[in-house]
Coordinates of C-alpha atoms in Angstrom, one line a residue:
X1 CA 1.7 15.6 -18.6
X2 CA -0.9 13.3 -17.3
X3 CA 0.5 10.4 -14.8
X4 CA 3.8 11.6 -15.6
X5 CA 4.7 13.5 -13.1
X6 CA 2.8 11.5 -10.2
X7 CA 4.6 8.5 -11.5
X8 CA 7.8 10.3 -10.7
X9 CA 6.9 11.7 -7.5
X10 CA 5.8 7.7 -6.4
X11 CA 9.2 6.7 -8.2
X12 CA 11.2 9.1 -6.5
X13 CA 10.0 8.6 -3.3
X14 CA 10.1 5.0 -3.3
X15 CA 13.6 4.8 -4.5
X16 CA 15.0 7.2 -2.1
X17 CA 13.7 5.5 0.6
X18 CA 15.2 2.5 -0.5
X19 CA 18.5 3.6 -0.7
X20 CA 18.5 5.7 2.4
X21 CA 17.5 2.2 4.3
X22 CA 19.8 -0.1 2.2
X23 CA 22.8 1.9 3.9
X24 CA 21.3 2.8 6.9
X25 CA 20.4 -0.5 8.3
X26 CA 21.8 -3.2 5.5
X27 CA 22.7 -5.9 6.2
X28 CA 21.1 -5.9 10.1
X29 CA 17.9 -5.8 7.3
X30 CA 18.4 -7.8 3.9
X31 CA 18.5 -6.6 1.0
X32 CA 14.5 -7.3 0.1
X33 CA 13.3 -6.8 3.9
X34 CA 15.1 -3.1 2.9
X35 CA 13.3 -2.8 -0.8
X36 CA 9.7 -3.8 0.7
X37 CA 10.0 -1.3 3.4
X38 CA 10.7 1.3 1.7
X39 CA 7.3 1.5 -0.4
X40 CA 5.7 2.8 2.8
X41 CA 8.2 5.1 4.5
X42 CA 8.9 6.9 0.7
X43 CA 5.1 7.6 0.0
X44 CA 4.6 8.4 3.8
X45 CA 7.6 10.8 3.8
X46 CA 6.8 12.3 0.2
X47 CA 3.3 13.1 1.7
X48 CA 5.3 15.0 4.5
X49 CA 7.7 16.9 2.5
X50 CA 4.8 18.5 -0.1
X51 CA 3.2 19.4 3.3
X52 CA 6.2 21.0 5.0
X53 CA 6.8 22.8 1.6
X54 CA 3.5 23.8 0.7
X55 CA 3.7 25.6 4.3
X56 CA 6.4 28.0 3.3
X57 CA 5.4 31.6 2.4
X58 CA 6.7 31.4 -1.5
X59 CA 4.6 28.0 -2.0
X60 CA 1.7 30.0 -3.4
X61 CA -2.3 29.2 -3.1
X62 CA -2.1 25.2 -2.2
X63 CA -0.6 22.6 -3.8
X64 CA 0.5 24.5 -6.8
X65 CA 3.4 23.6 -9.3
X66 CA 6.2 25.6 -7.6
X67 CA 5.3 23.3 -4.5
X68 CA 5.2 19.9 -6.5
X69 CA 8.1 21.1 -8.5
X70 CA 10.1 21.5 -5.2
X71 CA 9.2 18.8 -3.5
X72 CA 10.1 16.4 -6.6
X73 CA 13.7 18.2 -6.8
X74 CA 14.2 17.5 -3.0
X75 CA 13.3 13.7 -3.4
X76 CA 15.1 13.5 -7.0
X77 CA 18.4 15.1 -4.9
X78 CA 17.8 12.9 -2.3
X79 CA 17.7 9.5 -4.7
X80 CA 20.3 10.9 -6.5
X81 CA 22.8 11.5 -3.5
X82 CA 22.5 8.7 -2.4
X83 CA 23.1 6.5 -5.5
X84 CA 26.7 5.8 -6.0
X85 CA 26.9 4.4 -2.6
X86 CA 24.2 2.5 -2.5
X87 CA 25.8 0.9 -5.4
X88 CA 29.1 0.3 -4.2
X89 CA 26.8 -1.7 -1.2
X90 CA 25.0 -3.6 -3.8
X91 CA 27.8 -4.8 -5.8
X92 CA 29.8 -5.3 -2.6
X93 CA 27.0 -7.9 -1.5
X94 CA 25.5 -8.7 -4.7
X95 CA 26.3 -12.7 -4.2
X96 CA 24.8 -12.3 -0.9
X97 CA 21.4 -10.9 -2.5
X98 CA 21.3 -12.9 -5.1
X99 CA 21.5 -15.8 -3.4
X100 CA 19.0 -14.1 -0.6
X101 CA 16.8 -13.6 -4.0
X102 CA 17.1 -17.1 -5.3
X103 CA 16.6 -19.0 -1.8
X104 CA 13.0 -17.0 -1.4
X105 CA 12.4 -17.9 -5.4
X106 CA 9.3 -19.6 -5.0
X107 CA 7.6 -16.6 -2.5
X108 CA 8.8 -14.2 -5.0
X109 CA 6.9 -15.6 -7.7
X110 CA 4.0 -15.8 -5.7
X111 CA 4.3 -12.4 -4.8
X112 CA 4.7 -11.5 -7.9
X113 CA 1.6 -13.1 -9.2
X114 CA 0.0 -11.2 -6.0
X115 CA 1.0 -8.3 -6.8
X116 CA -0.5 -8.4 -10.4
X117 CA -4.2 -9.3 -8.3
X118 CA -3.7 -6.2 -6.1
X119 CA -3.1 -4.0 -9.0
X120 CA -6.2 -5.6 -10.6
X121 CA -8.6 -5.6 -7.5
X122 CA -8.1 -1.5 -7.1
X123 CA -8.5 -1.1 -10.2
X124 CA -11.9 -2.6 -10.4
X125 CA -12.8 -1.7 -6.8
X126 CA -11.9 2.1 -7.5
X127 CA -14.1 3.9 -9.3
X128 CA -14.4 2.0 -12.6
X129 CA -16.5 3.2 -15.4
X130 CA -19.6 1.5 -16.3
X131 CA -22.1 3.3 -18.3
X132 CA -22.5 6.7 -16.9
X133 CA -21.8 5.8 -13.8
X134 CA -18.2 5.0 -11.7
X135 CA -18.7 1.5 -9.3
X136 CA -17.1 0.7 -6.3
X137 CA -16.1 -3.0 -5.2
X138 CA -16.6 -4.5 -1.9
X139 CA -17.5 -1.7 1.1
X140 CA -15.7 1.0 -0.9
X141 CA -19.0 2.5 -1.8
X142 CA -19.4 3.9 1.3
X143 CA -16.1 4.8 2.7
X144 CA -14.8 6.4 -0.3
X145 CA -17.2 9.6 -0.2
X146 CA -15.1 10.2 3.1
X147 CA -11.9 9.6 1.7
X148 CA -12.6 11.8 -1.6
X149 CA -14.1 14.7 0.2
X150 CA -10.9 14.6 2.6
X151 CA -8.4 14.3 -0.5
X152 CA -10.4 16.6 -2.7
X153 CA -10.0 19.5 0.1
X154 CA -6.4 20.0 -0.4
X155 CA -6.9 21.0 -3.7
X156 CA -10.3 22.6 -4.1
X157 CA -11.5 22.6 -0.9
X158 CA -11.1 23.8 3.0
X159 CA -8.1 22.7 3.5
X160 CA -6.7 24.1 0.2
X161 CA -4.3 26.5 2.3
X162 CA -3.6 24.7 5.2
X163 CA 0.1 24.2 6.3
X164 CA 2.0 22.6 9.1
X165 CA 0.8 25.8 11.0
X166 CA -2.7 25.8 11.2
X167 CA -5.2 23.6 12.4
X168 CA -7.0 21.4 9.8
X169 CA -10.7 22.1 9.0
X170 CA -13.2 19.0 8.4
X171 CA -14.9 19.0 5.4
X172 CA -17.3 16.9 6.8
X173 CA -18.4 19.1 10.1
X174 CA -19.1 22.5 9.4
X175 CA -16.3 24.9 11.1
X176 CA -15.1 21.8 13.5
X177 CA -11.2 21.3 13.5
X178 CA -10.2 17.6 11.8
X179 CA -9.4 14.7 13.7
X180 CA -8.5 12.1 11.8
X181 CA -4.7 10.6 10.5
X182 CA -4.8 12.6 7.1
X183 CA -1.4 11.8 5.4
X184 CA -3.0 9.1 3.0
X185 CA -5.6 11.5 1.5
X186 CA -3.6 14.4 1.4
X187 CA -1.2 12.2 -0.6
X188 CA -4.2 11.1 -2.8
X189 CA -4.2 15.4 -3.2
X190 CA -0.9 15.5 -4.0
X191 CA -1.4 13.1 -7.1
X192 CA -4.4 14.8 -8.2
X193 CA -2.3 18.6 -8.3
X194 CA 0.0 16.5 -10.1
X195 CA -2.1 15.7 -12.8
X196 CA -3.7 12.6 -12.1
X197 CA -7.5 11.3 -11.9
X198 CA -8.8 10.8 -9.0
X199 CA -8.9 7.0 -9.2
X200 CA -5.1 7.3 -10.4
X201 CA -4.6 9.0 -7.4
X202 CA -6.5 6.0 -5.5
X203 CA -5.4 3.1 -7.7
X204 CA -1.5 3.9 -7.8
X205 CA -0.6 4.0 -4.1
X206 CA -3.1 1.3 -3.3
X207 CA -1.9 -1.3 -5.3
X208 CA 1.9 -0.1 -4.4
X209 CA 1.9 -0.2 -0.5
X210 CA -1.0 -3.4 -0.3
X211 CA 1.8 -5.3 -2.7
X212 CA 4.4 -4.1 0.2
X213 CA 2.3 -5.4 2.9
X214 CA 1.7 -9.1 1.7
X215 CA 5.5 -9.2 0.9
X216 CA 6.2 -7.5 4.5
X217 CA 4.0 -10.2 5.8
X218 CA 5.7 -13.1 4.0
X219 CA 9.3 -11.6 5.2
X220 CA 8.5 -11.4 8.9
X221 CA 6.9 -14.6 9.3
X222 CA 9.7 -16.0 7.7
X223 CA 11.8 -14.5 10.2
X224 CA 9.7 -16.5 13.0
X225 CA 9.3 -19.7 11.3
X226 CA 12.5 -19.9 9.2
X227 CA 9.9 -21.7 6.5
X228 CA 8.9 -20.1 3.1
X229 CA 5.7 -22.5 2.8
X230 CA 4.5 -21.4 6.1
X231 CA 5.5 -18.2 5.2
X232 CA 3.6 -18.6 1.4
X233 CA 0.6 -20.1 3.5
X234 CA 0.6 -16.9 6.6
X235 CA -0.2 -14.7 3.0
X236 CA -3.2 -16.8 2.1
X237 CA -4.5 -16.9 5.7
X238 CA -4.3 -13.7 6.0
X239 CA -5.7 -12.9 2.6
X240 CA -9.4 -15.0 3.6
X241 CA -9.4 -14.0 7.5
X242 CA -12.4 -12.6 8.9
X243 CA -13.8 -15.8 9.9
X244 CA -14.9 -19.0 8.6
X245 CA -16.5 -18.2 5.6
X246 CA -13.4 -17.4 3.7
X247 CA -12.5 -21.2 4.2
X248 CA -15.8 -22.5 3.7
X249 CA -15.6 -20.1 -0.1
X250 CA -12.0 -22.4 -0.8
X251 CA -13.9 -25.8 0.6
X252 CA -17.1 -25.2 -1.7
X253 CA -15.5 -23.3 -4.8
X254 CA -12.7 -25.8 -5.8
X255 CA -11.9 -23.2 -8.7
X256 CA -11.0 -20.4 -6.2
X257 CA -7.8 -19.7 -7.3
X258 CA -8.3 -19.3 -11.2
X259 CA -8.2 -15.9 -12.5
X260 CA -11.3 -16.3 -13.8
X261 CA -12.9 -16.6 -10.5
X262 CA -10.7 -14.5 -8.2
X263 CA -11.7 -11.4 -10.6
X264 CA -15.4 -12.4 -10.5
X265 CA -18.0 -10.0 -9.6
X266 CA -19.1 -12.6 -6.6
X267 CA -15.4 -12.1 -5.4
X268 CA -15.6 -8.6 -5.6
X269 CA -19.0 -7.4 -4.6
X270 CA -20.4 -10.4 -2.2
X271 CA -22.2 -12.1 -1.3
X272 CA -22.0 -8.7 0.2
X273 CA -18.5 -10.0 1.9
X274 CA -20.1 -10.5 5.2
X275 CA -22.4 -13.4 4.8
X276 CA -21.2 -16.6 2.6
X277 CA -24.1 -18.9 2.5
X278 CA -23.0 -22.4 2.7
X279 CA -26.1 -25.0 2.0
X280 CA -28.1 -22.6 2.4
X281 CA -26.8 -21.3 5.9
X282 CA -24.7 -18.3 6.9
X283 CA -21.3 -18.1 7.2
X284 CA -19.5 -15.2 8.9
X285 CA -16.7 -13.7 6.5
X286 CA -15.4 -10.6 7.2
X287 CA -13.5 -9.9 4.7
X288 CA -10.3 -8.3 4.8
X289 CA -9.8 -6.8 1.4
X290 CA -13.2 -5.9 0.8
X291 CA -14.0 -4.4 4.1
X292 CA -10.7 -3.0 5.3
X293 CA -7.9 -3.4 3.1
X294 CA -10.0 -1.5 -0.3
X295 CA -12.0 0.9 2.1
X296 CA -10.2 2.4 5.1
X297 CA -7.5 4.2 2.8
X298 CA -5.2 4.8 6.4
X299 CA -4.1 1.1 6.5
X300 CA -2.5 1.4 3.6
X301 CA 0.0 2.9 4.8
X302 CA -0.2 2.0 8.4
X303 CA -0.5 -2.0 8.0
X304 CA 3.3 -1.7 6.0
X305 CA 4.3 0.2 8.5
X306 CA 3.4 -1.5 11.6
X307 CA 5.0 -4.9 10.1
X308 CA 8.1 -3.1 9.2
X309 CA 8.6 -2.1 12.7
X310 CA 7.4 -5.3 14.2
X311 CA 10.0 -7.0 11.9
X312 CA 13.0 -4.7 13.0
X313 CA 11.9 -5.2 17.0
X314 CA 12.3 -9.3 16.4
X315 CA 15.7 -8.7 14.1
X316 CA 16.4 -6.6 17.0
X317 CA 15.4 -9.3 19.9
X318 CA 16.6 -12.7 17.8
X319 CA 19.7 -11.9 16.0
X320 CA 23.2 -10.8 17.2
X321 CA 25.6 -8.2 15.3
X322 CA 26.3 -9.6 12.0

């Protein structure tokens, strides 16, 4: 079946989320502030239902196809339920969302754009082949080992049996007990039992909830400055923050934002991320895709999240009952 079935598990989830937020919270949350949300809580609560599953006593030896199957009926069900009345609400609203969709025009086509890069930048920066040999952009060399051994446990590994019920084993320290937010890898396992490749199972999600976050990012600021350029420009700040190198890159590289340039091995692999040498001295540039966004597979999930509830504390705070 290849990327079949982890396509519909992703699909599944995603959708479901969105409609169960569309008529929980719609239209206290728009219509896109609800569909941008949802990549993260889906994916996030997808992980948790295989787990709670994959715990029961007829689930079998780890995350085998009785458990997938399962879990993908409960989501389908879910999405399905759900369906007719989220689109009664839609059509209901549908000249306020379309003109929400047509005032933020411009940010959507940026996004869009954006989120053609991120699909693009995890694919190179995960496990591409070249030669014999499978590269790793940016400081994804040597955080994905950690990741892989942790994702690769809950379906060949320690942790191939585990349920909500036992404590977790490392696979990293001999006989110690695991310590460490798991759900992203685990739902890196769940793709894999599904019948996708490991970078599938790395590439997919990835480029999914680090579109969410930029959009996420344009949405709330939005909400705080009432202005989609600042809004357009808060994504770009963002995107070369980790200190002045990142602006002296734009200042020195006036082709920064071709194609051409933004896919370019020195965009991807350096100069090492860190350093940016301007006339020939250092420039501090921490990076934030290559060092935290590509590598530490957690904020994947967690930067969406934390937005998403940042944004529903100011709608919360700012605006009265609609």
């Amino acid at each position: 079946m290849g990327v079949v079935i982890p396509l519909l598990i992703l699909f599944t989830a995603w959708i479901g989320a969105f409609f169960a937020i569309l008529l929980g919270f719609f239209p206290r949350l728009t219509f896109l502030e609800c569909f941008f949300i949802s990549p993260c809580v889906g994916l996030s609560v997808s992980a948790w239902i295989v787990f709670i599953v994959k715990s029961f006593p007829f689930a079998g030896s780890g995350i085998s196809f009785q458990v997938l199957a399962i879990s993908l009926l409960i989501q389908t069900a879910i999405m399905v339920s759900l369906y007719s009345k989220s689109l009664k609400v839609l059509k209901i609203s549908q000249g306020q969302i379309l003109n929400e969709i047509y005032g933020h025009r411009s940010a959507l086509i940026v996004l869009g754009i954006m989120s053609i890069w991120w699909c693009y930048m995890n694919h190179i920066h995960f496990l591409p082949q070249q030669g014999n040999s499978h590269l790793g952009g940016g400081s994804v060399y040597s955080d994905l080992p950690f990741h892989l051994n942790l994702a690769t446990s809950f379906v060949y590994g320690c942790n191939n049996n585990a349920t909500i019920f036992d404590r977790l084993v490392s696979p990293f320290y001999a006989g110690e007990t695991l310590a460490y937010p798991f759900i992203p890898d685990f739902y890196c396992g769940v793709l894999i039992a599904a019948g996708s490749t490991i970078r599938e199972s790395l590439v997919f999600p990835g480029s999914i909830l680090l579109s969410s976050m930029f959009a996420l990012l344009y949405i709330f600021s939005y909400q705080m400055t009432k202005s989609s350029t600042v809004s357009i420009a808060s994504m770009f700040l963002t995107l070369f923050a980790g200190g002045l190198g990142g602006f002296y890159y734009i200042q020195t590289q006036p082709d920064w934002y071709k194609w051409s340039v933004m896919t370019s091995t020195e965009f991807i692999h350096g100069p090492d991320h860190v350093l940016y040498w301007v006339q020939k001295r250092a420039a501090f540039w921490f990076s934030l895709p290559a060092h935290i966004l590509f590598p530490q597979r957690t904020v994947h999930h967690a930067y969406p999240l934390a937005i998403s509830v940042l944004l529903i504390i100011w709608k919360g705070i700012t605006e009265t009952e609609p």
